[in-house]
PDB file of C-alpha atoms in Angstrom:
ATOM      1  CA  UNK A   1     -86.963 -59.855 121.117  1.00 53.00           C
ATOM      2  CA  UNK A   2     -87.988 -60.457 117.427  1.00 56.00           C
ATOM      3  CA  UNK A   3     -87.657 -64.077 116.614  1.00 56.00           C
ATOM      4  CA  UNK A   4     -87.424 -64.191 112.613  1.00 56.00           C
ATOM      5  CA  UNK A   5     -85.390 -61.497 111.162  1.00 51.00           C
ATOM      6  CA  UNK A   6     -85.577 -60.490 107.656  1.00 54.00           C
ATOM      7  CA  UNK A   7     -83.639 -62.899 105.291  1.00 51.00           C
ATOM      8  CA  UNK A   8     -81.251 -60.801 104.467  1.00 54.00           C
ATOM      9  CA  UNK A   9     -79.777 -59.593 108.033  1.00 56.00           C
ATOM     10  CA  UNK A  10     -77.607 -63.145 108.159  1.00 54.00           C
ATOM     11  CA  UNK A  11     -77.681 -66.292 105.632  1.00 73.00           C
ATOM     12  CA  UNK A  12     -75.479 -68.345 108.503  1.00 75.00           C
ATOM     13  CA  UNK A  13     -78.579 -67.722 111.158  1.00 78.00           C
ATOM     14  CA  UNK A  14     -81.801 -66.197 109.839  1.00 81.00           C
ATOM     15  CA  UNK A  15     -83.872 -66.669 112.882  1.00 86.00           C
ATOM     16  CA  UNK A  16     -82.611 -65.518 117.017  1.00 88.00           C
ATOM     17  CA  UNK A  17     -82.897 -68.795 117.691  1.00 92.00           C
ATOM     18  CA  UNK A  18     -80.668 -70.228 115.400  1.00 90.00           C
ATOM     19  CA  UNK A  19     -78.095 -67.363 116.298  1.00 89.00           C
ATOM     20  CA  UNK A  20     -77.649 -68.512 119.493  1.00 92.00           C
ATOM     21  CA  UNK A  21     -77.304 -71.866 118.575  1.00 92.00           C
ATOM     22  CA  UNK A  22     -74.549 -70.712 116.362  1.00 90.00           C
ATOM     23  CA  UNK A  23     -72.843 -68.829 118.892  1.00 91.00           C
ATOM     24  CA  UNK A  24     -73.253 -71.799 121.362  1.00 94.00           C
ATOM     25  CA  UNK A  25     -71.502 -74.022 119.033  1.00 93.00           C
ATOM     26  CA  UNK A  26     -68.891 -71.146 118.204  1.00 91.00           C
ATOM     27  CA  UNK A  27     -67.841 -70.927 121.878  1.00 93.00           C
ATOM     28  CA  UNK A  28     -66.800 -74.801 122.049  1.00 93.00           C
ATOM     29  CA  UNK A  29     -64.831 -73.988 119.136  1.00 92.00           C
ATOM     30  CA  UNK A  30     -60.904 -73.949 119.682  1.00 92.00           C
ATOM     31  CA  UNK A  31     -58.951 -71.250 118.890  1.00 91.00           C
ATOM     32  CA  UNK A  32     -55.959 -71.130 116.341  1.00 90.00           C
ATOM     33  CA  UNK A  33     -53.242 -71.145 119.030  1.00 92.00           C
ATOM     34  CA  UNK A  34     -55.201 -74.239 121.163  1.00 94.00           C
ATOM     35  CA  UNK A  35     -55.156 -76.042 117.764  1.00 93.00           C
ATOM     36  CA  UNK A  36     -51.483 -75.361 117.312  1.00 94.00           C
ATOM     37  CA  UNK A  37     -50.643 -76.166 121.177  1.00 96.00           C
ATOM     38  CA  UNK A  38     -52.229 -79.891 119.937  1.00 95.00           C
ATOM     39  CA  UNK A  39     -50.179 -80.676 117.333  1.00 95.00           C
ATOM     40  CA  UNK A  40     -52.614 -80.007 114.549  1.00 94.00           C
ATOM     41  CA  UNK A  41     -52.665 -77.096 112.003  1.00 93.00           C
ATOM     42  CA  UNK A  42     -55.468 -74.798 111.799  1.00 90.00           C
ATOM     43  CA  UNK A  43     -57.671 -73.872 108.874  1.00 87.00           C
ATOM     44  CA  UNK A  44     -56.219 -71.236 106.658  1.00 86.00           C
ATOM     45  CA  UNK A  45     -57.266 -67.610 106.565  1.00 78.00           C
ATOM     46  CA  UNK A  46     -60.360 -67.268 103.925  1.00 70.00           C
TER      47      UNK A  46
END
């Protein structure tokens, strides 16, 4: 696999590496309806 990607392919994660970082930390996320079940309110939609 390619590590660095061209700069414009993603701003969030330029490099593999820091994709799957990013999509480590995405999957410990909660979702909406986990927020909700808590009591909180989520983040609007953007």
């Amino acid at each position: 696999m390619k590590e660095e990607l061209k700069e414009t392919t993603n701003s969030m994660a330029p490099t593999v590496k820091e994709m799957v970082k990013l999509g480590k930390d995405m999957d410990k996320m909660k979702t909406n309806t986990e927020i909700i079940e808590n009591g909180m309110i989520p983040d609007p939609k953007q």
